[in-house]
Amino acid sequence: MLITEVSLRDGLQIEPVVVPTADKIRFGELLVDAGFRHLEIGSFVSPKRVPTMADTAEVVAGLADRPATFHTLVLNERGAQRAVEAGVKNARLVMSASEGHSTSNSGVSTAEAMQRLARSAEILHDAGVSTEGCIATAFVCPFDGDTPVERVVRVARHYEEIGVDVLHLADTIGAASPGDINRAVTAVRDVFPIERIGLHLHSTYGMADANAWEAYRCGIRRFDAALGGLGGCPFAPGATGNIAADDLIHLFHREGIDTGIDVSKLGELREHLAGLVGHALPSALAKIPAAPAEVRR
């Protein structure tokens, strides 16, 4: 089981407060100390559009010697070049399966996004950077409605062609159902083997945990999650927080599935994060408040 903690990117990107770089680095260190071995820590996007991510290069440098794999987001060639200059070792490329969100999020059509991500992948691969691919709006788009599975498979095939190592399906606005998860995963595993597919979930309609469990039943063992359920996409109207890492860990542990996370540290970490953003976090366990369960044996 691999849980990538995404608070420092997808958690903070929509927040009105800009968390100081030193505080981001310290929080990343605490996440690693709690047992998270994969973290998404920033994005190389326009600082004018997403000012909360303007210091990603500094965060990368500050966490470089920690025993974990750190991922950063890339949308285009300029972002890829900045990632290389920052010494990034792992980058996530992102494009939308739906036209409406592609235009809102990246300013180009899906076809144009494919072309520029191919060039981005080439820049990254030439520099020895490992790449993963994320399909935004893989299930539902805030502008276009339900995303046809055929569009998801089309983007998945493009990612396979440009050589990404892992494919992530993103429920960008948290509107997918377990049936949607099953259909998409079933379709794309003809392109990528199941062990190289991950899921990025949001919890807008309260189905994130059900969707995670359905994905697990389909063979998925890679999940993105943000402590306390922080986050959302600033370019997807209606999107709320990520699936909560604490709730997801609790679910898996109650089912006897070990995540490798030290649950005794997560309550304090959740409070630490709430202090950084200046508001309570929406996870179920934050409302109790409680720590996730130990693994049921």
PDB file of C-alpha atoms in Angstrom:
ATOM      1  CA  MET A   1       0.000   0.000   0.000  1.00  0.00           C
ATOM      2  CA  LEU A   2       1.429   3.379  -1.049  1.00  0.00           C
ATOM      3  CA  ILE A   3      -0.183   6.598   0.162  1.00  0.00           C
ATOM      4  CA  THR A   4       1.267   9.802  -1.291  1.00  0.00           C
ATOM      5  CA  GLU A   5       0.599  12.726   1.047  1.00  0.00           C
ATOM      6  CA  VAL A   6      -0.327  15.789  -1.042  1.00  0.00           C
ATOM      7  CA  SER A   7      -1.007  18.529   1.529  1.00  0.00           C
ATOM      8  CA  LEU A   8       1.976  20.627   0.481  1.00  0.00           C
ATOM      9  CA  ARG A   9       0.714  20.827  -3.111  1.00  0.00           C
ATOM     10  CA  ASP A  10      -2.941  20.011  -3.622  1.00  0.00           C
ATOM     11  CA  GLY A  11      -3.715  20.881  -0.029  1.00  0.00           C
ATOM     12  CA  LEU A  12      -2.206  24.361   0.028  1.00  0.00           C
ATOM     13  CA  GLN A  13      -2.731  25.481  -3.577  1.00  0.00           C
ATOM     14  CA  ILE A  14      -6.289  26.726  -3.010  1.00  0.00           C
ATOM     15  CA  GLU A  15      -5.696  28.331   0.389  1.00  0.00           C
ATOM     16  CA  PRO A  16      -5.903  32.151   0.617  1.00  0.00           C
ATOM     17  CA  VAL A  17      -2.974  32.205   3.043  1.00  0.00           C
ATOM     18  CA  VAL A  18       0.571  31.732   1.731  1.00  0.00           C
ATOM     19  CA  VAL A  19       2.370  29.430   4.167  1.00  0.00           C
ATOM     20  CA  PRO A  20       6.020  30.471   4.693  1.00  0.00           C
ATOM     21  CA  THR A  21       8.614  28.273   3.008  1.00  0.00           C
ATOM     22  CA  ALA A  22      10.293  27.281   6.286  1.00  0.00           C
ATOM     23  CA  ASP A  23       6.941  26.121   7.672  1.00  0.00           C
ATOM     24  CA  LYS A  24       6.294  24.030   4.559  1.00  0.00           C
ATOM     25  CA  ILE A  25       9.675  22.363   4.882  1.00  0.00           C
ATOM     26  CA  ARG A  26       9.138  21.652   8.576  1.00  0.00           C
ATOM     27  CA  PHE A  27       5.724  20.132   7.897  1.00  0.00           C
ATOM     28  CA  GLY A  28       7.239  17.951   5.176  1.00  0.00           C
ATOM     29  CA  GLU A  29       9.848  16.745   7.648  1.00  0.00           C
ATOM     30  CA  LEU A  30       7.132  15.863  10.152  1.00  0.00           C
ATOM     31  CA  LEU A  31       5.207  13.892   7.526  1.00  0.00           C
ATOM     32  CA  VAL A  32       8.328  11.880   6.732  1.00  0.00           C
ATOM     33  CA  ASP A  33       8.910  11.288  10.443  1.00  0.00           C
ATOM     34  CA  ALA A  34       5.349   9.886  10.649  1.00  0.00           C
ATOM     35  CA  GLY A  35       6.157   7.290   7.993  1.00  0.00           C
ATOM     36  CA  PHE A  36       5.015   8.878   4.727  1.00  0.00           C
ATOM     37  CA  ARG A  37       7.540   7.850   2.093  1.00  0.00           C
ATOM     38  CA  HIS A  38       5.957   9.617  -0.894  1.00  0.00           C
ATOM     39  CA  LEU A  39       4.984  13.299  -0.737  1.00  0.00           C
ATOM     40  CA  GLU A  40       3.768  15.769  -3.351  1.00  0.00           C
ATOM     41  CA  ILE A  41       5.394  19.027  -2.270  1.00  0.00           C
ATOM     42  CA  GLY A  42       4.692  21.686  -4.898  1.00  0.00           C
ATOM     43  CA  SER A  43       4.121  22.576  -8.532  1.00  0.00           C
ATOM     44  CA  PHE A  44       6.078  24.434 -11.161  1.00  0.00           C
ATOM     45  CA  VAL A  45       3.238  26.557 -12.461  1.00  0.00           C
ATOM     46  CA  SER A  46       2.765  30.286 -12.950  1.00  0.00           C
ATOM     47  CA  PRO A  47       3.239  32.066  -9.602  1.00  0.00           C
ATOM     48  CA  LYS A  48       0.752  34.679 -10.786  1.00  0.00           C
ATOM     49  CA  ARG A  49      -1.978  32.065 -11.168  1.00  0.00           C
ATOM     50  CA  VAL A  50      -1.037  29.978  -8.120  1.00  0.00           C
ATOM     51  CA  PRO A  51       0.990  32.188  -5.735  1.00  0.00           C
ATOM     52  CA  THR A  52       0.957  29.546  -3.001  1.00  0.00           C
ATOM     53  CA  MET A  53       3.314  27.424  -5.145  1.00  0.00           C
ATOM     54  CA  ALA A  54       5.840  30.152  -5.985  1.00  0.00           C
ATOM     55  CA  ASP A  55       8.466  28.727  -3.599  1.00  0.00           C
ATOM     56  CA  THR A  56       8.396  25.125  -4.851  1.00  0.00           C
ATOM     57  CA  ALA A  57      12.091  25.139  -5.792  1.00  0.00           C
ATOM     58  CA  GLU A  58      13.009  26.225  -2.264  1.00  0.00           C
ATOM     59  CA  VAL A  59      10.809  23.526  -0.719  1.00  0.00           C
ATOM     60  CA  VAL A  60      12.453  20.915  -2.966  1.00  0.00           C
ATOM     61  CA  ALA A  61      15.893  22.040  -1.809  1.00  0.00           C
ATOM     62  CA  GLY A  62      14.864  22.093   1.846  1.00  0.00           C
ATOM     63  CA  LEU A  63      13.631  18.495   1.805  1.00  0.00           C
ATOM     64  CA  ALA A  64      16.223  17.007  -0.528  1.00  0.00           C
ATOM     65  CA  ASP A  65      18.107  15.030   2.129  1.00  0.00           C
ATOM     66  CA  ARG A  66      15.049  13.443   3.752  1.00  0.00           C
ATOM     67  CA  PRO A  67      14.420   9.674   3.283  1.00  0.00           C
ATOM     68  CA  ALA A  68      11.368   9.934   1.027  1.00  0.00           C
ATOM     69  CA  THR A  69      10.345  10.339  -2.596  1.00  0.00           C
ATOM     70  CA  PHE A  70       9.198  13.868  -3.386  1.00  0.00           C
ATOM     71  CA  HIS A  71       6.976  14.704  -6.348  1.00  0.00           C
ATOM     72  CA  THR A  72       6.273  18.045  -8.009  1.00  0.00           C
ATOM     73  CA  LEU A  73       3.639  18.952 -10.591  1.00  0.00           C
ATOM     74  CA  VAL A  74       4.455  20.047 -14.156  1.00  0.00           C
ATOM     75  CA  LEU A  75       1.977  21.363 -16.772  1.00  0.00           C
ATOM     76  CA  ASN A  76       4.241  22.500 -19.614  1.00  0.00           C
ATOM     77  CA  GLU A  77       7.782  22.806 -20.964  1.00  0.00           C
ATOM     78  CA  ARG A  78       8.604  25.867 -18.872  1.00  0.00           C
ATOM     79  CA  GLY A  79       7.537  24.015 -15.757  1.00  0.00           C
ATOM     80  CA  ALA A  80       9.616  21.010 -16.790  1.00  0.00           C
ATOM     81  CA  GLN A  81      12.683  23.189 -17.274  1.00  0.00           C
ATOM     82  CA  ARG A  82      12.180  24.826 -13.883  1.00  0.00           C
ATOM     83  CA  ALA A  83      11.846  21.390 -12.295  1.00  0.00           C
ATOM     84  CA  VAL A  84      15.126  20.270 -13.847  1.00  0.00           C
ATOM     85  CA  GLU A  85      16.856  23.460 -12.690  1.00  0.00           C
ATOM     86  CA  ALA A  86      15.569  22.840  -9.161  1.00  0.00           C
ATOM     87  CA  GLY A  87      17.064  19.361  -9.087  1.00  0.00           C
ATOM     88  CA  VAL A  88      13.735  17.527  -9.011  1.00  0.00           C
ATOM     89  CA  LYS A  89      14.017  13.744  -9.234  1.00  0.00           C
ATOM     90  CA  ASN A  90      10.320  12.900  -9.627  1.00  0.00           C
ATOM     91  CA  ALA A  91       7.764  14.923 -11.584  1.00  0.00           C
ATOM     92  CA  ARG A  92       4.061  14.486 -12.242  1.00  0.00           C
ATOM     93  CA  LEU A  93       2.695  15.608 -15.576  1.00  0.00           C
ATOM     94  CA  VAL A  94      -0.963  16.657 -15.624  1.00  0.00           C
ATOM     95  CA  MET A  95      -3.511  16.954 -18.399  1.00  0.00           C
ATOM     96  CA  SER A  96      -7.294  16.867 -18.412  1.00  0.00           C
ATOM     97  CA  ALA A  97      -9.418  14.243 -20.111  1.00  0.00           C
ATOM     98  CA  SER A  98     -12.189  16.834 -20.614  1.00  0.00           C
ATOM     99  CA  GLU A  99     -11.948  19.866 -22.869  1.00  0.00           C
ATOM    100  CA  GLY A 100     -13.632  22.289 -20.475  1.00  0.00           C
ATOM    101  CA  HIS A 101     -11.251  21.659 -17.607  1.00  0.00           C
ATOM    102  CA  SER A 102      -8.225  21.546 -19.894  1.00  0.00           C
ATOM    103  CA  THR A 103      -8.999  25.075 -21.064  1.00  0.00           C
ATOM    104  CA  SER A 104      -9.638  26.313 -17.513  1.00  0.00           C
ATOM    105  CA  ASN A 105      -6.675  24.588 -15.882  1.00  0.00           C
ATOM    106  CA  SER A 106      -3.965  24.813 -18.534  1.00  0.00           C
ATOM    107  CA  GLY A 107      -5.306  27.281 -21.091  1.00  0.00           C
ATOM    108  CA  VAL A 108      -5.210  24.827 -23.994  1.00  0.00           C
ATOM    109  CA  SER A 109      -7.252  21.978 -25.466  1.00  0.00           C
ATOM    110  CA  THR A 110      -6.568  18.373 -24.515  1.00  0.00           C
ATOM    111  CA  ALA A 111      -4.859  17.788 -27.883  1.00  0.00           C
ATOM    112  CA  GLU A 112      -2.570  20.787 -27.353  1.00  0.00           C
ATOM    113  CA  ALA A 113      -1.861  19.648 -23.790  1.00  0.00           C
ATOM    114  CA  MET A 114      -0.792  16.269 -25.171  1.00  0.00           C
ATOM    115  CA  GLN A 115       1.705  17.914 -27.489  1.00  0.00           C
ATOM    116  CA  ARG A 116       3.307  20.113 -24.878  1.00  0.00           C
ATOM    117  CA  LEU A 117       3.431  17.354 -22.275  1.00  0.00           C
ATOM    118  CA  ALA A 118       5.252  15.170 -24.783  1.00  0.00           C
ATOM    119  CA  ARG A 119       7.877  17.913 -25.032  1.00  0.00           C
ATOM    120  CA  SER A 120       7.862  18.284 -21.239  1.00  0.00           C
ATOM    121  CA  ALA A 121       8.442  14.559 -20.776  1.00  0.00           C
ATOM    122  CA  GLU A 122      11.375  14.710 -23.163  1.00  0.00           C
ATOM    123  CA  ILE A 123      12.974  17.519 -21.155  1.00  0.00           C
ATOM    124  CA  LEU A 124      12.493  15.609 -17.919  1.00  0.00           C
ATOM    125  CA  HIS A 125      13.677  12.258 -19.251  1.00  0.00           C
ATOM    126  CA  ASP A 126      16.782  13.824 -20.812  1.00  0.00           C
ATOM    127  CA  ALA A 127      17.635  15.133 -17.322  1.00  0.00           C
ATOM    128  CA  GLY A 128      17.072  11.732 -15.695  1.00  0.00           C
ATOM    129  CA  VAL A 129      13.847  12.755 -13.950  1.00  0.00           C
ATOM    130  CA  SER A 130      11.315  10.004 -13.235  1.00  0.00           C
ATOM    131  CA  THR A 131       7.846  10.894 -14.494  1.00  0.00           C
ATOM    132  CA  GLU A 132       4.275  10.020 -13.591  1.00  0.00           C
ATOM    133  CA  GLY A 133       1.137  11.075 -15.410  1.00  0.00           C
ATOM    134  CA  CYS A 134      -2.115  12.333 -13.926  1.00  0.00           C
ATOM    135  CA  ILE A 135      -5.426  12.456 -15.800  1.00  0.00           C
ATOM    136  CA  ALA A 136      -7.509  15.283 -14.346  1.00  0.00           C
ATOM    137  CA  THR A 137     -11.318  15.075 -14.604  1.00  0.00           C
ATOM    138  CA  ALA A 138     -11.006  11.356 -15.320  1.00  0.00           C
ATOM    139  CA  PHE A 139     -14.583  10.813 -14.125  1.00  0.00           C
ATOM    140  CA  VAL A 140     -16.572  14.071 -14.072  1.00  0.00           C
ATOM    141  CA  CYS A 141     -15.805  17.586 -15.357  1.00  0.00           C
ATOM    142  CA  PRO A 142     -17.308  20.740 -13.777  1.00  0.00           C
ATOM    143  CA  PHE A 143     -17.841  22.170 -17.271  1.00  0.00           C
ATOM    144  CA  ASP A 144     -18.585  19.154 -19.496  1.00  0.00           C
ATOM    145  CA  GLY A 145     -20.280  16.695 -17.131  1.00  0.00           C
ATOM    146  CA  ASP A 146     -19.446  12.981 -17.119  1.00  0.00           C
ATOM    147  CA  THR A 147     -16.161  12.194 -18.863  1.00  0.00           C
ATOM    148  CA  PRO A 148     -16.472   9.383 -21.431  1.00  0.00           C
ATOM    149  CA  VAL A 149     -14.179   6.459 -20.657  1.00  0.00           C
ATOM    150  CA  GLU A 150     -12.889   6.643 -24.224  1.00  0.00           C
ATOM    151  CA  ARG A 151     -11.368  10.067 -23.535  1.00  0.00           C
ATOM    152  CA  VAL A 152      -9.643   8.712 -20.416  1.00  0.00           C
ATOM    153  CA  VAL A 153      -8.176   5.792 -22.361  1.00  0.00           C
ATOM    154  CA  ARG A 154      -7.001   8.194 -25.088  1.00  0.00           C
ATOM    155  CA  VAL A 155      -5.020  10.236 -22.556  1.00  0.00           C
ATOM    156  CA  ALA A 156      -3.732   7.075 -20.860  1.00  0.00           C
ATOM    157  CA  ARG A 157      -2.377   5.817 -24.185  1.00  0.00           C
ATOM    158  CA  HIS A 158      -0.629   9.139 -24.757  1.00  0.00           C
ATOM    159  CA  TYR A 159       1.020   8.889 -21.346  1.00  0.00           C
ATOM    160  CA  GLU A 160       2.156   5.357 -22.158  1.00  0.00           C
ATOM    161  CA  GLU A 161       3.615   6.584 -25.453  1.00  0.00           C
ATOM    162  CA  ILE A 162       5.649   9.359 -23.790  1.00  0.00           C
ATOM    163  CA  GLY A 163       7.055   6.965 -21.209  1.00  0.00           C
ATOM    164  CA  VAL A 164       5.570   7.819 -17.825  1.00  0.00           C
ATOM    165  CA  ASP A 165       6.097   5.247 -15.103  1.00  0.00           C
ATOM    166  CA  VAL A 166       2.782   5.523 -13.239  1.00  0.00           C
ATOM    167  CA  LEU A 167      -0.710   6.650 -14.274  1.00  0.00           C
ATOM    168  CA  HIS A 168      -2.991   8.460 -11.798  1.00  0.00           C
ATOM    169  CA  LEU A 169      -6.729   8.877 -12.343  1.00  0.00           C
ATOM    170  CA  ALA A 170      -8.032  12.042 -10.681  1.00  0.00           C
ATOM    171  CA  ASP A 171     -11.568  12.661  -9.465  1.00  0.00           C
ATOM    172  CA  THR A 172     -10.870  16.386  -9.641  1.00  0.00           C
ATOM    173  CA  ILE A 173     -14.228  17.612  -8.310  1.00  0.00           C
ATOM    174  CA  GLY A 174     -15.052  14.631  -6.110  1.00  0.00           C
ATOM    175  CA  ALA A 175     -18.168  13.663  -8.060  1.00  0.00           C
ATOM    176  CA  ALA A 176     -17.330  10.086  -9.040  1.00  0.00           C
ATOM    177  CA  SER A 177     -19.179   7.026  -7.767  1.00  0.00           C
ATOM    178  CA  PRO A 178     -17.785   3.526  -7.143  1.00  0.00           C
ATOM    179  CA  GLY A 179     -19.258   2.452 -10.483  1.00  0.00           C
ATOM    180  CA  ASP A 180     -17.340   5.247 -12.229  1.00  0.00           C
ATOM    181  CA  ILE A 181     -14.132   4.104 -10.533  1.00  0.00           C
ATOM    182  CA  ASN A 182     -14.665   0.515 -11.623  1.00  0.00           C
ATOM    183  CA  ARG A 183     -15.364   1.435 -15.245  1.00  0.00           C
ATOM    184  CA  ALA A 184     -12.349   3.720 -15.613  1.00  0.00           C
ATOM    185  CA  VAL A 185      -9.890   1.417 -13.861  1.00  0.00           C
ATOM    186  CA  THR A 186     -11.131  -1.552 -15.904  1.00  0.00           C
ATOM    187  CA  ALA A 187     -10.616   0.427 -19.113  1.00  0.00           C
ATOM    188  CA  VAL A 188      -7.149   1.826 -18.453  1.00  0.00           C
ATOM    189  CA  ARG A 189      -5.625  -1.360 -17.084  1.00  0.00           C
ATOM    190  CA  ASP A 190      -5.496  -2.527 -20.690  1.00  0.00           C
ATOM    191  CA  VAL A 191      -2.975   0.300 -21.186  1.00  0.00           C
ATOM    192  CA  PHE A 192      -1.131   0.300 -17.847  1.00  0.00           C
ATOM    193  CA  PRO A 193      -0.707  -2.729 -15.558  1.00  0.00           C
ATOM    194  CA  ILE A 194      -2.769  -2.375 -12.384  1.00  0.00           C
ATOM    195  CA  GLU A 195       0.308  -2.020 -10.155  1.00  0.00           C
ATOM    196  CA  ARG A 196       1.227   1.145 -12.079  1.00  0.00           C
ATOM    197  CA  ILE A 197      -2.163   2.833 -11.667  1.00  0.00           C
ATOM    198  CA  GLY A 198      -2.994   5.202  -8.801  1.00  0.00           C
ATOM    199  CA  LEU A 199      -6.049   7.148  -7.703  1.00  0.00           C
ATOM    200  CA  HIS A 200      -6.368  10.816  -6.738  1.00  0.00           C
ATOM    201  CA  LEU A 201      -9.701  11.403  -4.975  1.00  0.00           C
ATOM    202  CA  HIS A 202     -11.649  14.369  -3.648  1.00  0.00           C
ATOM    203  CA  SER A 203     -14.539  14.215  -1.212  1.00  0.00           C
ATOM    204  CA  THR A 204     -17.104  16.764  -2.428  1.00  0.00           C
ATOM    205  CA  TYR A 205     -20.066  14.374  -2.379  1.00  0.00           C
ATOM    206  CA  GLY A 206     -18.881  12.207   0.504  1.00  0.00           C
ATOM    207  CA  MET A 207     -18.026   9.195  -1.652  1.00  0.00           C
ATOM    208  CA  ALA A 208     -14.231   9.338  -1.498  1.00  0.00           C
ATOM    209  CA  ASP A 209     -13.789   6.490   0.995  1.00  0.00           C
ATOM    210  CA  ALA A 210     -16.283   4.307  -0.897  1.00  0.00           C
ATOM    211  CA  ASN A 211     -14.417   5.075  -4.113  1.00  0.00           C
ATOM    212  CA  ALA A 212     -11.075   4.220  -2.501  1.00  0.00           C
ATOM    213  CA  TRP A 213     -12.431   0.900  -1.295  1.00  0.00           C
ATOM    214  CA  GLU A 214     -13.833   0.071  -4.736  1.00  0.00           C
ATOM    215  CA  ALA A 215     -10.449   0.938  -6.262  1.00  0.00           C
ATOM    216  CA  TYR A 216      -8.711  -1.318  -3.746  1.00  0.00           C
ATOM    217  CA  ARG A 217     -11.084  -4.143  -4.719  1.00  0.00           C
ATOM    218  CA  CYS A 218     -10.111  -3.494  -8.351  1.00  0.00           C
ATOM    219  CA  GLY A 219      -6.432  -3.960  -7.461  1.00  0.00           C
ATOM    220  CA  ILE A 220      -5.304  -0.346  -6.942  1.00  0.00           C
ATOM    221  CA  ARG A 221      -2.604   0.026  -4.297  1.00  0.00           C
ATOM    222  CA  ARG A 222      -1.572   3.666  -4.871  1.00  0.00           C
ATOM    223  CA  PHE A 223      -3.589   6.521  -3.405  1.00  0.00           C
ATOM    224  CA  ASP A 224      -3.083  10.279  -3.021  1.00  0.00           C
ATOM    225  CA  ALA A 225      -4.456  11.814   0.182  1.00  0.00           C
ATOM    226  CA  ALA A 226      -4.116  15.002   2.222  1.00  0.00           C
ATOM    227  CA  LEU A 227      -4.048  15.064   5.998  1.00  0.00           C
ATOM    228  CA  GLY A 228      -7.348  16.329   7.368  1.00  0.00           C
ATOM    229  CA  GLY A 229      -8.916  16.471   3.890  1.00  0.00           C
ATOM    230  CA  LEU A 230      -7.282  19.794   2.977  1.00  0.00           C
ATOM    231  CA  GLY A 231      -7.286  21.068  -0.586  1.00  0.00           C
ATOM    232  CA  GLY A 232      -9.100  21.581  -3.862  1.00  0.00           C
ATOM    233  CA  CYS A 233      -8.500  22.783  -7.405  1.00  0.00           C
ATOM    234  CA  PRO A 234      -8.692  26.575  -7.944  1.00  0.00           C
ATOM    235  CA  PHE A 235      -9.654  26.005 -11.603  1.00  0.00           C
ATOM    236  CA  ALA A 236     -12.475  23.499 -11.005  1.00  0.00           C
ATOM    237  CA  PRO A 237     -15.619  25.163  -9.619  1.00  0.00           C
ATOM    238  CA  GLY A 238     -17.166  23.205  -6.756  1.00  0.00           C
ATOM    239  CA  ALA A 239     -14.092  21.122  -5.957  1.00  0.00           C
ATOM    240  CA  THR A 240     -13.518  20.598  -2.255  1.00  0.00           C
ATOM    241  CA  GLY A 241     -10.802  18.891  -0.271  1.00  0.00           C
ATOM    242  CA  ASN A 242      -8.796  15.787  -1.053  1.00  0.00           C
ATOM    243  CA  ILE A 243      -9.675  12.449   0.445  1.00  0.00           C
ATOM    244  CA  ALA A 244      -8.414  12.739   4.024  1.00  0.00           C
ATOM    245  CA  ALA A 245      -5.233  10.782   4.693  1.00  0.00           C
ATOM    246  CA  ASP A 246      -6.270  10.161   8.298  1.00  0.00           C
ATOM    247  CA  ASP A 247      -9.711   8.826   7.298  1.00  0.00           C
ATOM    248  CA  LEU A 248      -8.233   6.682   4.513  1.00  0.00           C
ATOM    249  CA  ILE A 249      -5.591   5.206   6.800  1.00  0.00           C
ATOM    250  CA  HIS A 250      -8.292   4.504   9.387  1.00  0.00           C
ATOM    251  CA  LEU A 251     -10.349   2.646   6.767  1.00  0.00           C
ATOM    252  CA  PHE A 252      -7.461   0.500   5.613  1.00  0.00           C
ATOM    253  CA  HIS A 253      -6.216  -0.264   9.111  1.00  0.00           C
ATOM    254  CA  ARG A 254      -9.690  -1.323  10.248  1.00  0.00           C
ATOM    255  CA  GLU A 255      -9.696  -3.734   7.298  1.00  0.00           C
ATOM    256  CA  GLY A 256      -6.301  -5.132   8.311  1.00  0.00           C
ATOM    257  CA  ILE A 257      -4.329  -3.397   5.535  1.00  0.00           C
ATOM    258  CA  ASP A 258      -1.063  -1.878   6.755  1.00  0.00           C
ATOM    259  CA  THR A 259      -0.102   1.554   5.383  1.00  0.00           C
ATOM    260  CA  GLY A 260       3.201   1.856   7.223  1.00  0.00           C
ATOM    261  CA  ILE A 261       2.114   5.127   8.850  1.00  0.00           C
ATOM    262  CA  ASP A 262       2.663   5.856  12.555  1.00  0.00           C
ATOM    263  CA  VAL A 263      -0.902   6.778  13.491  1.00  0.00           C
ATOM    264  CA  SER A 264       0.110   8.068  16.922  1.00  0.00           C
ATOM    265  CA  LYS A 265       1.621  11.144  15.241  1.00  0.00           C
ATOM    266  CA  LEU A 266      -1.239  12.076  12.929  1.00  0.00           C
ATOM    267  CA  GLY A 267      -3.506  13.876  15.403  1.00  0.00           C
ATOM    268  CA  GLU A 268      -0.765  16.317  16.362  1.00  0.00           C
ATOM    269  CA  LEU A 269       0.255  16.714  12.728  1.00  0.00           C
ATOM    270  CA  ARG A 270      -3.333  17.489  11.760  1.00  0.00           C
ATOM    271  CA  GLU A 271      -3.493  20.233  14.382  1.00  0.00           C
ATOM    272  CA  HIS A 272      -0.165  21.562  13.155  1.00  0.00           C
ATOM    273  CA  LEU A 273      -1.529  21.807   9.600  1.00  0.00           C
ATOM    274  CA  ALA A 274      -4.743  23.475  10.786  1.00  0.00           C
ATOM    275  CA  GLY A 275      -2.575  26.075  12.490  1.00  0.00           C
ATOM    276  CA  LEU A 276      -0.655  26.755   9.281  1.00  0.00           C
ATOM    277  CA  VAL A 277      -3.809  27.433   7.244  1.00  0.00           C
ATOM    278  CA  GLY A 278      -5.767  29.085  10.051  1.00  0.00           C
ATOM    279  CA  HIS A 279      -8.899  26.930  10.047  1.00  0.00           C
ATOM    280  CA  ALA A 280     -10.210  23.531  11.105  1.00  0.00           C
ATOM    281  CA  LEU A 281      -9.792  20.589   8.741  1.00  0.00           C
ATOM    282  CA  PRO A 282     -12.794  18.673   7.374  1.00  0.00           C
ATOM    283  CA  SER A 283     -11.826  15.021   7.877  1.00  0.00           C
ATOM    284  CA  ALA A 284     -14.158  12.805   9.903  1.00  0.00           C
ATOM    285  CA  LEU A 285     -11.432  12.074  12.435  1.00  0.00           C
ATOM    286  CA  ALA A 286     -10.641  15.781  12.817  1.00  0.00           C
ATOM    287  CA  LYS A 287     -14.208  16.381  13.937  1.00  0.00           C
ATOM    288  CA  ILE A 288     -14.068  13.778  16.708  1.00  0.00           C
ATOM    289  CA  PRO A 289     -10.993  14.370  17.107  1.00  0.00           C
ATOM    290  CA  ALA A 290      -9.206  11.026  16.963  1.00  0.00           C
ATOM    291  CA  ALA A 291      -6.208   9.227  15.556  1.00  0.00           C
ATOM    292  CA  PRO A 292      -6.609   6.525  12.917  1.00  0.00           C
ATOM    293  CA  ALA A 293      -6.874   2.987  14.188  1.00  0.00           C
ATOM    294  CA  GLU A 294      -3.897   0.688  14.514  1.00  0.00           C
ATOM    295  CA  VAL A 295      -3.838  -2.122  11.969  1.00  0.00           C
ATOM    296  CA  ARG A 296      -6.419  -4.750  12.865  1.00  0.00           C
ATOM    297  CA  ARG A 297      -4.667  -8.118  13.058  1.00  0.00           C
TER     298      ARG A 297
END
